[in-house]
Amino acid sequence: MTDHTALDSHEPTVVRKLSRVVWILVAARAVNRIGAFTLPFLGVVLTVEFGASLAQTGLILAVFGAATIPSRLLGGRLADRLGRRRTIVLGLTGCAVAQLWIALSPVLWSAVLASILLGLAFEIYEPPSQATIADVTEPADRPAAYGLLGAAMAAAGVLAGLLAAAVSHVDLRWLFVADAITCLACAVLVAVALPADVRREQPQEARAAVWRDRRLLLLLLSGTVFATLYMQLVVGIPLTLLEQGLPESSTGIILAVSAVTLILAQRLLRVQRLDDFRSIAIGYGLLAVGLVVTAFAHSLAVFLVATVLWSLGELFLLTRYLTQASGLAPEHARGRYLAVFGLSWGIATTVAPLTATQLLERTGPEGLWLASAATAAVLASLQPWFRRRLTPVAR
């Protein structure tokens, strides 16, 4: 368990003391994030530009989500075998190629193939990015390092929304061109600025050992539930706003408020003082309250109050799952451990659109968000149980 006393004196300067490698990676990912606004528009492009039906679009997006699962596993394996830097560059370049292919596709079938390629490349750079941060930081500093990455991504997300609004008025395909350019810019920065890859010895049993680690699988289960709740917000909030008769622009306002909340809270709240399990419990509590408010919201003002609450919950949750996963991993298999844990997002990206739309259709916004709030509350109450099973190796 983390020494709180040491953290209290250490915390004000910990961000400034982080490795140069962390700052370079954060800058590179922020550049990439500024252009990473295409995913919410992929369904619109398939429908508007290529004439796909709603059923076809839903199927294509589900296939895209499923393709991100092997993408994450490939990224983890390459990170440990090929090297962190090479794998990040490979993944970003693959994303750029796929997005340019979508932008240049003349017919639907070509765009579908490009979308599948995008899914297969989409998560490759995540495990090596997360493993690189763990490689160059002490366990006690990892919440600050991952928190810095999250804050930078949130800040870049605000710019991404503004850029998306500007470019989308010209031609939706230009969104994919812009994202491809930022992917390549990020790849160049990583290739030039990050240190050379270090060869790591790979025990023959390392790959199987990852799947035999019951603590990792337990963390994967918990992380998948969280990721599904998160993705239900991504999918369900725009649909809920429409259900309540609010304008489509409300979604952009909510996304901006969420990003600003994460940025300000990262500066004002001393989240690092808490150990992982206490932070996660508080995060789920805030998330549950925010979801309850969302369930009964009918005006934009109330939705914004809910947004602040569940965004604060995300702040307490996101970095801690990464620190727990990296703490479980031996150095030679860190990329694969983070890749297996990251499967939670691929599963959630596939499942959440189905659960969110089905609950909305059958129970309305109240049913969707109250069920989500109940799930968050249960996970908050289970943190002492998780502590007993993960504490021996958690940081």
Short mmCIF file of C-alpha atoms in Angstrom, two decimals:
data_model
loop_
_atom_site.label_atom_id
_atom_site.label_comp_id
_atom_site.label_asym_id
_atom_site.label_seq_id
_atom_site.Cartn_x
_atom_site.Cartn_y
_atom_site.Cartn_z
CA MET A 1 0.00 0.00 0.00
CA THR A 2 1.16 3.54 -0.68
CA ASP A 3 2.78 5.53 2.12
CA HIS A 4 0.45 8.52 2.50
CA THR A 5 2.93 10.56 4.52
CA ALA A 6 5.58 10.28 1.86
CA LEU A 7 3.09 11.19 -0.80
CA ASP A 8 1.86 14.28 1.01
CA SER A 9 5.31 15.89 1.02
CA HIS A 10 6.17 14.56 -2.40
CA GLU A 11 2.99 15.42 -4.28
CA PRO A 12 3.34 19.19 -5.01
CA THR A 13 6.49 18.61 -7.06
CA VAL A 14 5.92 15.11 -8.40
CA VAL A 15 4.59 16.25 -11.79
CA ARG A 16 7.57 18.54 -12.34
CA LYS A 17 9.94 15.69 -11.42
CA LEU A 18 8.51 13.22 -13.91
CA SER A 19 10.87 11.80 -16.50
CA ARG A 20 11.48 13.68 -19.75
CA VAL A 21 10.21 10.55 -21.53
CA VAL A 22 6.80 10.99 -19.86
CA TRP A 23 6.56 14.62 -20.99
CA ILE A 24 7.52 13.72 -24.57
CA LEU A 25 4.95 10.93 -24.68
CA VAL A 26 2.27 13.18 -23.17
CA ALA A 27 3.02 15.87 -25.77
CA ALA A 28 2.92 13.35 -28.61
CA ARG A 29 -0.38 11.85 -27.47
CA ALA A 30 -1.88 15.32 -27.03
CA VAL A 31 -0.96 16.15 -30.63
CA ASN A 32 -2.64 12.93 -31.71
CA ARG A 33 -5.70 13.65 -29.55
CA ILE A 34 -6.26 17.04 -31.20
CA GLY A 35 -7.08 15.21 -34.41
CA ALA A 36 -8.74 12.16 -32.84
CA PHE A 37 -12.31 13.30 -33.30
CA THR A 38 -13.19 11.01 -36.20
CA LEU A 39 -14.64 8.04 -34.30
CA PRO A 40 -17.93 9.79 -33.34
CA PHE A 41 -18.27 10.84 -36.99
CA LEU A 42 -17.53 7.43 -38.52
CA GLY A 43 -21.16 6.37 -38.40
CA VAL A 44 -22.26 9.72 -39.86
CA VAL A 45 -19.77 9.40 -42.73
CA LEU A 46 -20.86 5.84 -43.50
CA THR A 47 -24.51 6.94 -43.59
CA VAL A 48 -24.25 10.34 -45.27
CA GLU A 49 -21.25 9.94 -47.56
CA PHE A 50 -21.58 6.26 -48.51
CA GLY A 51 -25.34 5.69 -48.21
CA ALA A 52 -25.21 2.91 -45.60
CA SER A 53 -28.46 2.11 -43.82
CA LEU A 54 -28.67 2.47 -40.05
CA ALA A 55 -28.56 -1.32 -39.67
CA GLN A 56 -25.47 -1.53 -41.88
CA THR A 57 -23.79 1.31 -39.99
CA GLY A 58 -24.46 -0.36 -36.64
CA LEU A 59 -22.98 -3.63 -37.89
CA ILE A 60 -19.88 -1.91 -39.29
CA LEU A 61 -19.30 -0.04 -36.02
CA ALA A 62 -19.69 -3.28 -34.06
CA VAL A 63 -17.10 -4.97 -36.32
CA PHE A 64 -14.81 -1.99 -35.78
CA GLY A 65 -15.18 -2.38 -32.01
CA ALA A 66 -14.47 -6.12 -32.21
CA ALA A 67 -11.35 -5.44 -34.31
CA THR A 68 -9.89 -3.29 -31.53
CA ILE A 69 -9.63 -6.37 -29.28
CA PRO A 70 -6.89 -8.21 -31.25
CA SER A 71 -5.39 -4.78 -31.92
CA ARG A 72 -4.77 -4.27 -28.19
CA LEU A 73 -3.30 -7.78 -27.76
CA LEU A 74 -1.00 -7.24 -30.76
CA GLY A 75 0.16 -3.93 -29.30
CA GLY A 76 1.04 -5.58 -26.01
CA ARG A 77 2.96 -8.43 -27.59
CA LEU A 78 4.89 -6.14 -29.95
CA ALA A 79 5.66 -3.74 -27.09
CA ASP A 80 7.49 -6.52 -25.22
CA ARG A 81 9.13 -8.13 -28.26
CA LEU A 82 9.67 -5.38 -30.84
CA GLY A 83 10.03 -2.45 -28.43
CA ARG A 84 7.90 0.40 -27.12
CA ARG A 85 8.94 3.10 -29.58
CA ARG A 86 8.69 0.96 -32.72
CA THR A 87 5.26 -0.33 -31.70
CA ILE A 88 3.87 3.16 -31.03
CA VAL A 89 5.13 4.37 -34.42
CA LEU A 90 3.71 1.29 -36.16
CA GLY A 91 0.28 1.71 -34.58
CA LEU A 92 0.00 5.42 -35.34
CA THR A 93 1.13 4.91 -38.93
CA GLY A 94 -1.47 2.16 -39.38
CA CYS A 95 -4.19 4.49 -38.08
CA ALA A 96 -3.08 7.22 -40.50
CA VAL A 97 -3.16 4.85 -43.49
CA ALA A 98 -6.63 3.55 -42.58
CA GLN A 99 -8.06 7.05 -42.13
CA LEU A 100 -6.66 8.29 -45.42
CA TRP A 101 -8.18 5.19 -47.03
CA ILE A 102 -11.59 6.07 -45.57
CA ALA A 103 -11.28 9.65 -46.83
CA LEU A 104 -10.37 8.51 -50.34
CA SER A 105 -12.81 5.56 -50.59
CA PRO A 106 -15.10 5.82 -53.63
CA VAL A 107 -17.68 3.22 -52.50
CA LEU A 108 -19.06 1.70 -49.30
CA TRP A 109 -17.21 -1.63 -49.43
CA SER A 110 -13.88 0.18 -49.61
CA ALA A 111 -14.78 2.32 -46.59
CA VAL A 112 -15.81 -0.84 -44.70
CA LEU A 113 -12.42 -2.49 -45.33
CA ALA A 114 -10.69 0.71 -44.25
CA SER A 115 -12.80 0.83 -41.08
CA ILE A 116 -11.78 -2.74 -40.20
CA LEU A 117 -8.12 -1.84 -40.77
CA LEU A 118 -8.60 1.20 -38.54
CA GLY A 119 -9.98 -1.05 -35.79
CA LEU A 120 -7.04 -3.45 -36.13
CA ALA A 121 -4.56 -0.56 -35.79
CA PHE A 122 -6.56 1.58 -33.35
CA GLU A 123 -5.29 0.18 -30.05
CA ILE A 124 -1.76 -0.93 -31.01
CA TYR A 125 -0.10 2.15 -29.54
CA GLU A 126 -1.96 2.08 -26.19
CA PRO A 127 -0.09 -0.78 -24.39
CA PRO A 128 3.41 0.50 -25.32
CA SER A 129 2.43 4.05 -24.35
CA GLN A 130 1.18 2.94 -20.93
CA ALA A 131 4.12 0.55 -20.47
CA THR A 132 6.62 3.31 -21.31
CA ILE A 133 5.20 5.49 -18.52
CA ALA A 134 5.43 2.57 -16.08
CA ASP A 135 9.01 1.82 -17.22
CA VAL A 136 10.34 5.27 -16.33
CA THR A 137 8.34 6.09 -13.15
CA GLU A 138 8.36 4.74 -9.64
CA PRO A 139 5.12 3.04 -8.51
CA ALA A 140 4.26 5.95 -6.18
CA ASP A 141 4.59 8.43 -9.07
CA ARG A 142 2.46 6.54 -11.58
CA PRO A 143 -0.89 8.07 -10.57
CA ALA A 144 0.63 11.52 -11.23
CA ALA A 145 2.12 10.39 -14.55
CA TYR A 146 -1.08 8.76 -15.80
CA GLY A 147 -3.04 11.72 -14.44
CA LEU A 148 -0.85 14.12 -16.44
CA LEU A 149 -1.53 12.07 -19.56
CA GLY A 150 -5.29 12.16 -18.86
CA ALA A 151 -5.28 15.93 -18.26
CA ALA A 152 -3.32 16.58 -21.46
CA MET A 153 -5.70 14.38 -23.43
CA ALA A 154 -8.67 16.23 -21.95
CA ALA A 155 -7.17 19.62 -22.83
CA ALA A 156 -6.45 18.45 -26.36
CA GLY A 157 -10.01 17.10 -26.50
CA VAL A 158 -11.37 20.64 -26.14
CA LEU A 159 -9.30 21.75 -29.13
CA ALA A 160 -10.35 18.61 -30.98
CA GLY A 161 -14.01 19.52 -30.60
CA LEU A 162 -13.43 23.03 -31.92
CA LEU A 163 -11.42 21.72 -34.86
CA ALA A 164 -14.06 19.11 -35.63
CA ALA A 165 -16.78 21.76 -35.62
CA ALA A 166 -14.78 23.90 -38.04
CA VAL A 167 -13.72 21.13 -40.44
CA SER A 168 -17.09 19.35 -40.49
CA HIS A 169 -18.70 22.39 -42.11
CA VAL A 170 -16.41 21.90 -45.12
CA ASP A 171 -16.48 18.13 -45.78
CA LEU A 172 -16.75 15.26 -43.32
CA ARG A 173 -14.00 13.34 -45.13
CA TRP A 174 -11.53 16.08 -44.27
CA LEU A 175 -11.96 15.05 -40.62
CA PHE A 176 -10.18 11.79 -41.42
CA VAL A 177 -7.45 13.58 -43.36
CA ALA A 178 -6.83 15.89 -40.39
CA ASP A 179 -6.71 12.94 -37.98
CA ALA A 180 -4.29 11.08 -40.24
CA ILE A 181 -1.98 14.11 -40.26
CA THR A 182 -1.94 14.32 -36.45
CA CYS A 183 -1.27 10.56 -36.21
CA LEU A 184 1.76 10.94 -38.47
CA ALA A 185 2.93 14.03 -36.53
CA CYS A 186 2.68 12.06 -33.29
CA ALA A 187 4.58 9.12 -34.85
CA VAL A 188 7.40 11.42 -36.00
CA LEU A 189 7.69 13.04 -32.57
CA VAL A 190 7.85 9.64 -30.86
CA ALA A 191 10.38 8.27 -33.36
CA VAL A 192 12.68 11.29 -32.99
CA ALA A 193 12.36 12.13 -29.29
CA LEU A 194 11.82 8.88 -27.37
CA PRO A 195 14.91 6.85 -26.43
CA ALA A 196 15.84 3.78 -28.45
CA ASP A 197 14.11 0.51 -27.63
CA VAL A 198 15.76 -1.78 -25.09
CA ARG A 199 15.83 -5.49 -25.81
CA ARG A 200 14.07 -7.45 -23.05
CA GLU A 201 14.51 -11.12 -22.33
CA GLN A 202 11.30 -13.06 -22.94
CA PRO A 203 10.89 -16.22 -20.85
CA GLN A 204 9.07 -18.92 -22.80
CA GLU A 205 6.34 -19.16 -20.19
CA ALA A 206 5.73 -15.37 -20.10
CA ARG A 207 2.78 -15.30 -22.51
CA ALA A 208 0.87 -18.09 -20.77
CA ALA A 209 1.64 -16.62 -17.34
CA VAL A 210 -0.29 -13.48 -18.21
CA TRP A 211 -3.52 -15.43 -18.62
CA ARG A 212 -2.83 -17.51 -15.48
CA ASP A 213 -2.61 -14.45 -13.25
CA ARG A 214 -5.97 -14.48 -11.45
CA ARG A 215 -5.43 -10.99 -10.06
CA LEU A 216 -5.06 -9.60 -13.57
CA LEU A 217 -8.21 -11.39 -14.71
CA LEU A 218 -10.11 -10.02 -11.71
CA LEU A 219 -8.88 -6.52 -12.56
CA LEU A 220 -9.89 -7.09 -16.18
CA LEU A 221 -13.42 -7.99 -15.08
CA SER A 222 -13.73 -4.87 -12.91
CA GLY A 223 -12.16 -2.67 -15.58
CA THR A 224 -14.54 -4.01 -18.23
CA VAL A 225 -17.56 -3.00 -16.15
CA PHE A 226 -16.09 0.48 -15.70
CA ALA A 227 -15.24 0.81 -19.40
CA THR A 228 -18.77 -0.26 -20.32
CA LEU A 229 -20.25 2.39 -18.02
CA TYR A 230 -17.92 4.95 -19.61
CA MET A 231 -18.81 3.93 -23.17
CA GLN A 232 -22.52 3.93 -22.30
CA LEU A 233 -22.08 7.61 -21.47
CA VAL A 234 -20.41 8.19 -24.84
CA VAL A 235 -23.21 6.41 -26.69
CA GLY A 236 -26.16 7.20 -24.45
CA ILE A 237 -25.76 10.89 -23.62
CA PRO A 238 -26.34 12.16 -27.20
CA LEU A 239 -29.37 9.87 -27.53
CA THR A 240 -30.71 10.96 -24.13
CA LEU A 241 -30.39 14.64 -25.07
CA LEU A 242 -32.39 14.00 -28.24
CA GLU A 243 -34.96 12.07 -26.21
CA GLN A 244 -35.38 15.12 -23.96
CA GLY A 245 -35.79 17.42 -26.97
CA LEU A 246 -32.50 19.28 -26.51
CA PRO A 247 -30.50 20.48 -29.55
CA GLU A 248 -27.67 18.36 -30.99
CA SER A 249 -25.16 21.07 -30.07
CA SER A 250 -25.77 20.19 -26.39
CA THR A 251 -23.54 17.14 -26.82
CA GLY A 252 -20.58 19.33 -27.77
CA ILE A 253 -21.20 21.58 -24.75
CA ILE A 254 -21.29 18.58 -22.42
CA LEU A 255 -18.06 17.17 -23.88
CA ALA A 256 -16.34 20.53 -23.44
CA VAL A 257 -17.56 20.87 -19.83
CA SER A 258 -16.37 17.33 -19.09
CA ALA A 259 -12.90 18.09 -20.48
CA VAL A 260 -12.64 21.38 -18.57
CA THR A 261 -13.75 19.63 -15.36
CA LEU A 262 -11.01 17.02 -15.75
CA ILE A 263 -8.38 19.70 -16.38
CA LEU A 264 -9.34 21.92 -13.43
CA ALA A 265 -9.90 19.02 -11.04
CA GLN A 266 -6.53 17.55 -11.94
CA ARG A 267 -4.95 20.80 -10.75
CA LEU A 268 -7.13 21.42 -7.69
CA LEU A 269 -7.66 17.95 -6.23
CA ARG A 270 -4.82 16.00 -4.62
CA VAL A 271 -6.01 12.63 -5.90
CA GLN A 272 -2.56 11.07 -5.47
CA ARG A 273 -2.89 11.20 -1.68
CA LEU A 274 -5.39 8.35 -1.79
CA ASP A 275 -4.48 4.72 -2.28
CA ASP A 276 -5.86 2.95 -5.34
CA PHE A 277 -8.87 1.31 -3.71
CA ARG A 278 -10.03 4.36 -1.80
CA SER A 279 -9.71 6.49 -4.94
CA ILE A 280 -11.71 3.98 -6.98
CA ALA A 281 -14.44 3.81 -4.32
CA ILE A 282 -14.77 7.61 -4.30
CA GLY A 283 -14.76 7.65 -8.09
CA TYR A 284 -17.58 5.15 -8.37
CA GLY A 285 -19.54 7.06 -5.72
CA LEU A 286 -19.27 10.31 -7.69
CA LEU A 287 -20.07 8.47 -10.91
CA ALA A 288 -23.19 6.92 -9.34
CA VAL A 289 -24.46 10.30 -8.11
CA GLY A 290 -23.82 11.87 -11.50
CA LEU A 291 -25.70 9.07 -13.25
CA VAL A 292 -28.69 9.45 -10.92
CA VAL A 293 -28.83 13.17 -11.73
CA THR A 294 -28.58 12.30 -15.44
CA ALA A 295 -31.54 9.91 -15.10
CA PHE A 296 -33.87 12.73 -14.03
CA ALA A 297 -32.35 15.62 -16.01
CA HIS A 298 -34.61 17.47 -18.47
CA SER A 299 -32.69 20.70 -19.01
CA LEU A 300 -29.17 21.38 -20.22
CA ALA A 301 -28.27 23.05 -16.91
CA VAL A 302 -29.06 19.88 -14.95
CA PHE A 303 -27.22 17.74 -17.47
CA LEU A 304 -24.17 19.96 -16.97
CA VAL A 305 -24.34 19.44 -13.18
CA ALA A 306 -24.45 15.69 -13.82
CA THR A 307 -21.52 16.02 -16.24
CA VAL A 308 -19.34 17.65 -13.60
CA LEU A 309 -20.16 14.87 -11.12
CA TRP A 310 -19.47 11.91 -13.39
CA SER A 311 -16.38 13.61 -14.86
CA LEU A 312 -14.95 13.95 -11.34
CA GLY A 313 -15.69 10.26 -10.87
CA GLU A 314 -13.73 9.45 -14.03
CA LEU A 315 -10.76 11.42 -12.69
CA PHE A 316 -10.59 9.21 -9.60
CA LEU A 317 -11.05 6.04 -11.64
CA LEU A 318 -9.07 6.22 -14.88
CA THR A 319 -5.53 6.56 -13.56
CA ARG A 320 -5.96 4.06 -10.74
CA TYR A 321 -6.91 1.14 -12.97
CA LEU A 322 -3.75 1.77 -14.98
CA THR A 323 -1.56 1.95 -11.87
CA GLN A 324 -3.04 -1.30 -10.58
CA ALA A 325 -2.51 -3.09 -13.90
CA SER A 326 1.08 -1.85 -14.25
CA GLY A 327 1.75 -2.81 -10.61
CA LEU A 328 0.69 -6.40 -11.26
CA ALA A 329 3.09 -6.79 -14.19
CA PRO A 330 6.66 -8.10 -14.14
CA GLU A 331 8.94 -5.86 -16.20
CA HIS A 332 9.48 -8.36 -19.02
CA ALA A 333 5.71 -8.73 -19.60
CA ARG A 334 4.43 -5.24 -18.76
CA GLY A 335 3.21 -4.56 -22.29
CA ARG A 336 1.22 -7.79 -22.40
CA TYR A 337 -0.27 -7.24 -18.94
CA LEU A 338 -1.46 -3.77 -19.93
CA ALA A 339 -2.74 -5.15 -23.23
CA VAL A 340 -4.81 -7.85 -21.54
CA PHE A 341 -6.20 -5.32 -19.07
CA GLY A 342 -6.90 -2.95 -21.98
CA LEU A 343 -9.18 -5.56 -23.55
CA SER A 344 -11.78 -4.05 -21.25
CA TRP A 345 -12.09 -1.12 -23.67
CA GLY A 346 -12.43 -3.28 -26.76
CA ILE A 347 -15.15 -5.35 -25.07
CA ALA A 348 -16.89 -2.19 -23.85
CA THR A 349 -16.74 -0.58 -27.29
CA THR A 350 -18.53 -3.63 -28.69
CA VAL A 351 -21.04 -4.17 -25.87
CA ALA A 352 -21.97 -0.64 -24.74
CA PRO A 353 -23.79 0.42 -27.94
CA LEU A 354 -26.02 -2.63 -27.58
CA THR A 355 -26.72 -2.26 -23.84
CA ALA A 356 -27.24 1.51 -24.03
CA THR A 357 -29.65 1.42 -26.98
CA GLN A 358 -31.59 -1.59 -25.65
CA LEU A 359 -32.03 -0.04 -22.19
CA LEU A 360 -33.03 3.29 -23.72
CA GLU A 361 -35.60 1.62 -25.95
CA ARG A 362 -37.05 -0.62 -23.24
CA THR A 363 -36.80 1.51 -20.08
CA GLY A 364 -36.11 5.06 -21.27
CA PRO A 365 -33.32 7.35 -19.99
CA GLU A 366 -34.33 6.76 -16.37
CA GLY A 367 -33.86 3.01 -16.66
CA LEU A 368 -30.52 3.27 -18.47
CA TRP A 369 -28.91 5.71 -16.07
CA LEU A 370 -30.38 4.31 -12.85
CA ALA A 371 -29.16 0.81 -13.81
CA SER A 372 -25.74 2.28 -14.56
CA ALA A 373 -25.74 4.16 -11.24
CA ALA A 374 -26.63 0.98 -9.35
CA THR A 375 -23.73 -0.84 -11.03
CA ALA A 376 -21.33 1.95 -10.05
CA ALA A 377 -22.59 1.89 -6.45
CA VAL A 378 -22.06 -1.88 -6.22
CA LEU A 379 -18.48 -1.54 -7.48
CA ALA A 380 -17.82 1.22 -4.93
CA SER A 381 -19.01 -1.04 -2.11
CA LEU A 382 -16.88 -3.96 -3.38
CA GLN A 383 -13.55 -2.12 -3.12
CA PRO A 384 -12.65 -3.62 0.32
CA TRP A 385 -13.16 -7.06 -1.26
CA PHE A 386 -10.91 -6.10 -4.19
CA ARG A 387 -8.31 -4.74 -1.74
CA ARG A 388 -8.01 -8.12 0.00
CA ARG A 389 -7.38 -9.89 -3.31
CA LEU A 390 -5.13 -7.34 -5.06
CA THR A 391 -3.14 -5.71 -2.25
CA PRO A 392 -0.25 -8.27 -2.26
CA VAL A 393 0.92 -7.01 -5.66
CA ALA A 394 -0.92 -3.70 -6.16
CA ARG A 395 1.04 -0.47 -5.81
#
